[in-house]
PDB file of C-alpha atoms in Angstrom:
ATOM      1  CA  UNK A 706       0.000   0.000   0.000  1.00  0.00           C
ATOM      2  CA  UNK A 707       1.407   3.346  -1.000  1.00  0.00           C
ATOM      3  CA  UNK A 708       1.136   6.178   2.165  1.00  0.00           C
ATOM      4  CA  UNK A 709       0.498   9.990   1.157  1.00  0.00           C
ATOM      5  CA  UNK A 710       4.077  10.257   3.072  1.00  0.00           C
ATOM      6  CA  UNK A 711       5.866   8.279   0.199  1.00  0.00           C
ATOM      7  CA  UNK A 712       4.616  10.742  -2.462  1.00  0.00           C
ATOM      8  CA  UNK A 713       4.211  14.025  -0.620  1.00  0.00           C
ATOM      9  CA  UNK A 714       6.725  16.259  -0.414  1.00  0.00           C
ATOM     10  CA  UNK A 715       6.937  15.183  -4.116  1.00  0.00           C
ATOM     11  CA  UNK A 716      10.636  13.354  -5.230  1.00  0.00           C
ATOM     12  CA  UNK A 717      13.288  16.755  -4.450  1.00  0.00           C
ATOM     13  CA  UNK A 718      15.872  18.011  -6.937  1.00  0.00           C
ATOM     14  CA  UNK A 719      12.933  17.618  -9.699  1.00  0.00           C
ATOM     15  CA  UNK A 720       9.868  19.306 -11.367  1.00  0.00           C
ATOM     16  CA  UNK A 721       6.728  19.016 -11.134  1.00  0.00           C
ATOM     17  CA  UNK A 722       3.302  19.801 -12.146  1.00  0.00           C
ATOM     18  CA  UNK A 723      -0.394  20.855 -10.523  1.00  0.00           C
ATOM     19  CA  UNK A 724      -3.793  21.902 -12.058  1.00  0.00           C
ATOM     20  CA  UNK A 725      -6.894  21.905 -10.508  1.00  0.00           C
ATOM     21  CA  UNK A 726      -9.008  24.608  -8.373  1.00  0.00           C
ATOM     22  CA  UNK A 727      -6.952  23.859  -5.020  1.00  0.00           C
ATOM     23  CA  UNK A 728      -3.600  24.114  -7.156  1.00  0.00           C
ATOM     24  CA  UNK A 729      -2.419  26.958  -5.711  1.00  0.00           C
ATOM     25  CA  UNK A 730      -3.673  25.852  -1.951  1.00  0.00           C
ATOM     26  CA  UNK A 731      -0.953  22.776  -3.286  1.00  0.00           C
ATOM     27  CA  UNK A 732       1.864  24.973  -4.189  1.00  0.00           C
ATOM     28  CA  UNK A 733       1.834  26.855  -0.334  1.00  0.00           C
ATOM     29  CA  UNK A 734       1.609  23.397   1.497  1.00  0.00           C
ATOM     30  CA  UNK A 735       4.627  22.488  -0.512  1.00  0.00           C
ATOM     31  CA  UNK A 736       6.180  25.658   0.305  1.00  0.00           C
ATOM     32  CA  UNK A 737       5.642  25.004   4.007  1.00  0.00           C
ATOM     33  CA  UNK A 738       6.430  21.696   3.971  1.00  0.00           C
ATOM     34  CA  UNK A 739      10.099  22.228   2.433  1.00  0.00           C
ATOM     35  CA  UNK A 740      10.646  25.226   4.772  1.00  0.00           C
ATOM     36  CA  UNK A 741      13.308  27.903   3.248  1.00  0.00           C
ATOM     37  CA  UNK A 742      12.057  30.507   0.588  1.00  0.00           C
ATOM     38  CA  UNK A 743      10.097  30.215  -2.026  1.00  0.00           C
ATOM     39  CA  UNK A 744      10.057  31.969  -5.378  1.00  0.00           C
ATOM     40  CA  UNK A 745       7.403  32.266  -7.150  1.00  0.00           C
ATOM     41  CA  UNK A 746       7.108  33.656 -10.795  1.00  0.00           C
ATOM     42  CA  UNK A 747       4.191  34.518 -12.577  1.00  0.00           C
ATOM     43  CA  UNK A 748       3.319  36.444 -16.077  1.00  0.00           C
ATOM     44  CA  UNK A 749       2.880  40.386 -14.963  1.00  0.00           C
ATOM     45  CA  UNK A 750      -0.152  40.769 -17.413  1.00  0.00           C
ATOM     46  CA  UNK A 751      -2.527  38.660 -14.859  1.00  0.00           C
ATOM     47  CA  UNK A 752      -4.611  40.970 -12.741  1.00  0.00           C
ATOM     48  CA  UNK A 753      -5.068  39.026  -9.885  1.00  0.00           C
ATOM     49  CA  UNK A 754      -2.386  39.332  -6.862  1.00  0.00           C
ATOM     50  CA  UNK A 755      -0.828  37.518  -4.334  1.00  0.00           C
ATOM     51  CA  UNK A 756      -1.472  38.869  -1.037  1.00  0.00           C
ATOM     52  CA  UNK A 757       1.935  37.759   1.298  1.00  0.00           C
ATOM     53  CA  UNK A 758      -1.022  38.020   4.179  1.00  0.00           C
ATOM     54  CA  UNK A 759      -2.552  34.726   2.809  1.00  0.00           C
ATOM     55  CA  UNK A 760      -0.486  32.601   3.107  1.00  0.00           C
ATOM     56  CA  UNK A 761       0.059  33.302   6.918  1.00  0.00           C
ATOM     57  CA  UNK A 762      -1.397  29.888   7.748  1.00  0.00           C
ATOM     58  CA  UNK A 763       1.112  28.036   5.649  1.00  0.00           C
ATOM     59  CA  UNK A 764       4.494  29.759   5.824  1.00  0.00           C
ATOM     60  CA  UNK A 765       6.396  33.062   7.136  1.00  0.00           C
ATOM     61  CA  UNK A 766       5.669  35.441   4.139  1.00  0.00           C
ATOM     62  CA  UNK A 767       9.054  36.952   4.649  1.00  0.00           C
ATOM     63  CA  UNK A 768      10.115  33.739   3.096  1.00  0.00           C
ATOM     64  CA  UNK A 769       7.801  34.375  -0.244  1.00  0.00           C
ATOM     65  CA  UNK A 770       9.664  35.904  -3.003  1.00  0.00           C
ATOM     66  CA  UNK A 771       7.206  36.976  -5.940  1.00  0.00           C
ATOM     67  CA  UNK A 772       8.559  38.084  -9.786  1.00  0.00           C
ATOM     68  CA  UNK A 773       6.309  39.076 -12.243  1.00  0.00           C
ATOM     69  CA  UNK A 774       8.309  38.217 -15.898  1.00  0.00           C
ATOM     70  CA  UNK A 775       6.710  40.035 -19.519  1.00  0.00           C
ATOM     71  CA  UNK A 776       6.154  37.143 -21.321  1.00  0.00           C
ATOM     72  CA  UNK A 777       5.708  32.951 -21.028  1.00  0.00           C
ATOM     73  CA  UNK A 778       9.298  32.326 -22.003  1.00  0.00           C
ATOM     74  CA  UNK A 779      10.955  35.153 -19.166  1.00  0.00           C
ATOM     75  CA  UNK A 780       8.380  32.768 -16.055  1.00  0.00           C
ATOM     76  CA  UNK A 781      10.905  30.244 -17.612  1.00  0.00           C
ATOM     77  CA  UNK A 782      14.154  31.716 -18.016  1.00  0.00           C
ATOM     78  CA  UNK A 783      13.396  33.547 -14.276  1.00  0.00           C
ATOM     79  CA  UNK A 784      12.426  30.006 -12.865  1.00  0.00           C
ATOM     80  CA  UNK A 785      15.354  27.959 -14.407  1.00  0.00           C
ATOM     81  CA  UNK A 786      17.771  30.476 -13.017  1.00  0.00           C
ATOM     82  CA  UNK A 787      15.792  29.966  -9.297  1.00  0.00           C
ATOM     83  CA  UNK A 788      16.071  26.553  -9.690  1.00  0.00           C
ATOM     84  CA  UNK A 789      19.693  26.373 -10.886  1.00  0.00           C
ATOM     85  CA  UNK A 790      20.853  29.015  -7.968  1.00  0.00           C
ATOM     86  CA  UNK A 791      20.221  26.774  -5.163  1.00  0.00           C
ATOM     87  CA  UNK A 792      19.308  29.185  -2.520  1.00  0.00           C
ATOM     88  CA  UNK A 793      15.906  28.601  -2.862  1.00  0.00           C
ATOM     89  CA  UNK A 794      13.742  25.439  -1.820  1.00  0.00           C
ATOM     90  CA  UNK A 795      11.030  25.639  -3.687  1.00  0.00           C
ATOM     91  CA  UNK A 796      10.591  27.663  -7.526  1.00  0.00           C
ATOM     92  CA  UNK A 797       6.548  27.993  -7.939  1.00  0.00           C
ATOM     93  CA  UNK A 798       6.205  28.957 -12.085  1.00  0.00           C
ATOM     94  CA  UNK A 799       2.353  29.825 -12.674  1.00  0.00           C
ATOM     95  CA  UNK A 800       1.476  28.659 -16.476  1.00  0.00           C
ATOM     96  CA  UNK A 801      -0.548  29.341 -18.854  1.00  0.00           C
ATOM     97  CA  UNK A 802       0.725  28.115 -21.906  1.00  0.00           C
ATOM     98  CA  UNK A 803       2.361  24.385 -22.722  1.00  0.00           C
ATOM     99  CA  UNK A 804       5.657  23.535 -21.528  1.00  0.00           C
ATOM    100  CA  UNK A 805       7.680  22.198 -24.626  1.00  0.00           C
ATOM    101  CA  UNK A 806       9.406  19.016 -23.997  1.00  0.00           C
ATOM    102  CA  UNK A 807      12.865  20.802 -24.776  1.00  0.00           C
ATOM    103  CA  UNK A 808      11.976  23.868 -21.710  1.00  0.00           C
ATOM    104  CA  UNK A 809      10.465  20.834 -19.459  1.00  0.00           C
ATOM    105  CA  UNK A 810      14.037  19.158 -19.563  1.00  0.00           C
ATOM    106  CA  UNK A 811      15.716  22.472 -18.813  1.00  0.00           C
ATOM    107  CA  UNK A 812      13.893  22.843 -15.921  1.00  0.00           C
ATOM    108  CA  UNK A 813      14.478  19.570 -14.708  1.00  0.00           C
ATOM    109  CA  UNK A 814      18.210  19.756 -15.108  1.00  0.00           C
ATOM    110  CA  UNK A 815      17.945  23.193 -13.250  1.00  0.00           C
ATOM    111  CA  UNK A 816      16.458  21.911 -10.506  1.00  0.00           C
ATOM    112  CA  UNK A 817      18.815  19.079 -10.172  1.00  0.00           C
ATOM    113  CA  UNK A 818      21.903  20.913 -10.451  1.00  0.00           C
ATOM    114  CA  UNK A 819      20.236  23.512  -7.409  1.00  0.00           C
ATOM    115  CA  UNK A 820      19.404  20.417  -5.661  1.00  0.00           C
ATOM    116  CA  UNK A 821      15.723  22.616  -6.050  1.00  0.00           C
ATOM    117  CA  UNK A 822      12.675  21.528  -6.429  1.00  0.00           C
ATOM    118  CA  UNK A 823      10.276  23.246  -9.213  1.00  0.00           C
ATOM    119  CA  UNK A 824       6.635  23.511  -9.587  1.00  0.00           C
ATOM    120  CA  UNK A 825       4.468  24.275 -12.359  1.00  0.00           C
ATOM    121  CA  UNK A 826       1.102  25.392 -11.845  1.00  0.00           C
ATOM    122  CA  UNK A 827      -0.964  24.611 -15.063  1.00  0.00           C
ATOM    123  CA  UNK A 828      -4.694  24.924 -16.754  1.00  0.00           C
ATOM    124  CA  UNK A 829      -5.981  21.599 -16.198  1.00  0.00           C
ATOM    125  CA  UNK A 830      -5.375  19.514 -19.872  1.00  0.00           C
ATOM    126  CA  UNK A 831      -1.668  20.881 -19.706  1.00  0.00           C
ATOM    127  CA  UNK A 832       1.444  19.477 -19.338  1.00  0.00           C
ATOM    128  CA  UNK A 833       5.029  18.604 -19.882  1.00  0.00           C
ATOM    129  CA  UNK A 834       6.012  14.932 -20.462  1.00  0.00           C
ATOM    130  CA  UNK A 835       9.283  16.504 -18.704  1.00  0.00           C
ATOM    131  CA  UNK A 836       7.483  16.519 -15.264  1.00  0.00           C
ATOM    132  CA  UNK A 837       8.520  13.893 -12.479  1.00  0.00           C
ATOM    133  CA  UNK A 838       4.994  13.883 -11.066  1.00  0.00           C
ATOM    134  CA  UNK A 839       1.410  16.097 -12.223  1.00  0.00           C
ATOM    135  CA  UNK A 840      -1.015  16.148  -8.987  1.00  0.00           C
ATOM    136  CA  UNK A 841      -5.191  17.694  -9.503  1.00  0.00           C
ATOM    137  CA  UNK A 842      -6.128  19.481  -6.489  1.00  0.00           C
ATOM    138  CA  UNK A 843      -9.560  19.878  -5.704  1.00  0.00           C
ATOM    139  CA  UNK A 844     -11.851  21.002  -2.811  1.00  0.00           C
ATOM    140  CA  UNK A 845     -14.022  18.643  -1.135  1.00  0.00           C
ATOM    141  CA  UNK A 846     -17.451  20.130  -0.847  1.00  0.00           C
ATOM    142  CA  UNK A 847     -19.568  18.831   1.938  1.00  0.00           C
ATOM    143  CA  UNK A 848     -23.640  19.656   0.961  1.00  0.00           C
ATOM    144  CA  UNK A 849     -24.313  20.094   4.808  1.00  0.00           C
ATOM    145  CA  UNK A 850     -21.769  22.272   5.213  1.00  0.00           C
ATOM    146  CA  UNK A 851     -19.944  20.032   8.411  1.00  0.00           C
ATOM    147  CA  UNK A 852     -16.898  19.371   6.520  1.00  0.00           C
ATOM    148  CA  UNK A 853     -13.669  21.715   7.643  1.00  0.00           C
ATOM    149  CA  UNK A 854     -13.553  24.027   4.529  1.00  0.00           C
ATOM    150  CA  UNK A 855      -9.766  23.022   3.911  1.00  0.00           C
ATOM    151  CA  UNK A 856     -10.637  19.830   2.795  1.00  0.00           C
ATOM    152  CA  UNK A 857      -8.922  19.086  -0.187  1.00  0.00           C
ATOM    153  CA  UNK A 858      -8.690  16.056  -2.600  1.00  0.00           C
ATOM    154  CA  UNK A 859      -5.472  15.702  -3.980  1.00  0.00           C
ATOM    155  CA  UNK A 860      -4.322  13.187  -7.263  1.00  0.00           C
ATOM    156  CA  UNK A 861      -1.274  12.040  -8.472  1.00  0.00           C
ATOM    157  CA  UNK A 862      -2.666  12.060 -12.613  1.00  0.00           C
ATOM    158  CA  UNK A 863       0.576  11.729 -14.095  1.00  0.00           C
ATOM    159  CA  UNK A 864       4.326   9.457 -12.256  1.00  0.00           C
ATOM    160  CA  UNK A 865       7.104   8.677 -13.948  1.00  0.00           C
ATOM    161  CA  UNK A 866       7.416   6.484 -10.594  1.00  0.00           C
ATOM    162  CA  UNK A 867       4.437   4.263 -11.797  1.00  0.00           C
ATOM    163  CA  UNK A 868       2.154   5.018  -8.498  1.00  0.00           C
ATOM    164  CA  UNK A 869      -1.439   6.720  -9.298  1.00  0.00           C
ATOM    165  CA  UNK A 870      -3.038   7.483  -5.956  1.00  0.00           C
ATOM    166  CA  UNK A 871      -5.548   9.789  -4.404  1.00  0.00           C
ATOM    167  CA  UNK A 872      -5.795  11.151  -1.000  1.00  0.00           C
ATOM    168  CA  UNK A 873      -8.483  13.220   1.230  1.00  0.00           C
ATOM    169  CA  UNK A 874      -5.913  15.740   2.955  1.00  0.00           C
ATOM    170  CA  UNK A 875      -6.550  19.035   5.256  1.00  0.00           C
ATOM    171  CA  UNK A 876      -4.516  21.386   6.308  1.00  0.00           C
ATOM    172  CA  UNK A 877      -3.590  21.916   9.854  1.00  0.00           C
ATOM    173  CA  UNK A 878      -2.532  25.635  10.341  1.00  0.00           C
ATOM    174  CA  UNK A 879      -1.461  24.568  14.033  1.00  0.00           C
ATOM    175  CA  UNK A 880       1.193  21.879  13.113  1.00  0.00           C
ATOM    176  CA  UNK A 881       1.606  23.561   9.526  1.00  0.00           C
ATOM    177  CA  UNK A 882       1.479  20.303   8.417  1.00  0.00           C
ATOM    178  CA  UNK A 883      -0.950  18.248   6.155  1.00  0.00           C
ATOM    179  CA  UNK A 884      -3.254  15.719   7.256  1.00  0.00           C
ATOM    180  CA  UNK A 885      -5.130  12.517   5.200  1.00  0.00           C
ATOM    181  CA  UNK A 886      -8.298  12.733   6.518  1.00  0.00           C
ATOM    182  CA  UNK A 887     -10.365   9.138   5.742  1.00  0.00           C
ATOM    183  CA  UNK A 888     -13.717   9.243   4.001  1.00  0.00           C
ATOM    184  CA  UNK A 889     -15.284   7.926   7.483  1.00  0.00           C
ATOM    185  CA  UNK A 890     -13.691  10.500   9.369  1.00  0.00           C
ATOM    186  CA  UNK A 891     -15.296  12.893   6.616  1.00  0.00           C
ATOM    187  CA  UNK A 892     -18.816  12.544   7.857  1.00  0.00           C
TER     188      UNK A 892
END
């Protein structure tokens, strides 16, 4: 039997992928997990922003570093050099066009010469055959409203490992920490 704690953090010193509503709920667990700073890099064009302030519950927002990069290709560039540097523990790229196979390698060469560990944040039908591992992360909605409203259902869609496997997790803001909550222990 394969435990959430074999596949979560994801394999280190690689890339990998996440679509899905809860994606970016994914990408801050993972920060907090890891510990050490996170960059994150994201197209300056989008008009929604980051606030530092919410993501209190997972990590120290001191530790968030945000770039905004012109075009698809400079999220890249920006994250490859993140990745490559080493001094960060976790490079966060935010997607919205395909990774080519050739840029997907990059990356993963990046991250294992940083000893870093890269995530791409993707619209869901997306990805790189590149990627170690591509999770979905989705909120579990409770219709009488009893379930803990971080309640998330999180898939691994896509392992070079072999393993497909899906979990009920929560967070726990106490512990920073995440949970697998059981479908009986749901209700």
């Amino acid at each position: 039997m394969t435990t959430f704690e074999s596949h979560f953090p994801p394999m280190a010193s690689r890339t990998h992928e996440v679509c899905g509503p809860s994606a970016m709920a994914f990408a801050v667990a993972l920060g907090a997990r890891l510990g050490g700073k996170v960059l994150w890099v994201r197209k300056a064009w989008r008009g929604e922003q980051i606030n530092p302030a919410g993501v209190i519950p997972y990590l120290d927002p001191q530790h968030l570093l945000l770039a905004q990069a012109p075009s698809h290709l400079d999220v890249l560039a920006s994250a490859e050099e993140g990745l490559r540097s080493g001094s960060v523990a976790l490079v966060v790229m935010e997607l919205t066009q395909p990774v080519g196979l050739t840029e997907g390698r990059r990356l993963q060469l990046a991250a294992q010469s940083g000893k870093t560990m890269g995530l791409c944040i993707l619209p869901e039908g997306m990805g790189s055959n590149a990627a170690q591992t591509r999770w979905h992360c989705s909120p579990v909605f409770d219709p009488q409203g009893q379930t803990d409203s971080t309640l998330q259902r999180w898939k691994i869609i896509k392992n070079k490992s072999g393993t497909l496997k899906a979990w009920n997790v929560k967070w726990d803001a106490q512990t920073r920490r995440i949970n697998v909550v059981s479908e009986a222990a749901q209700r």
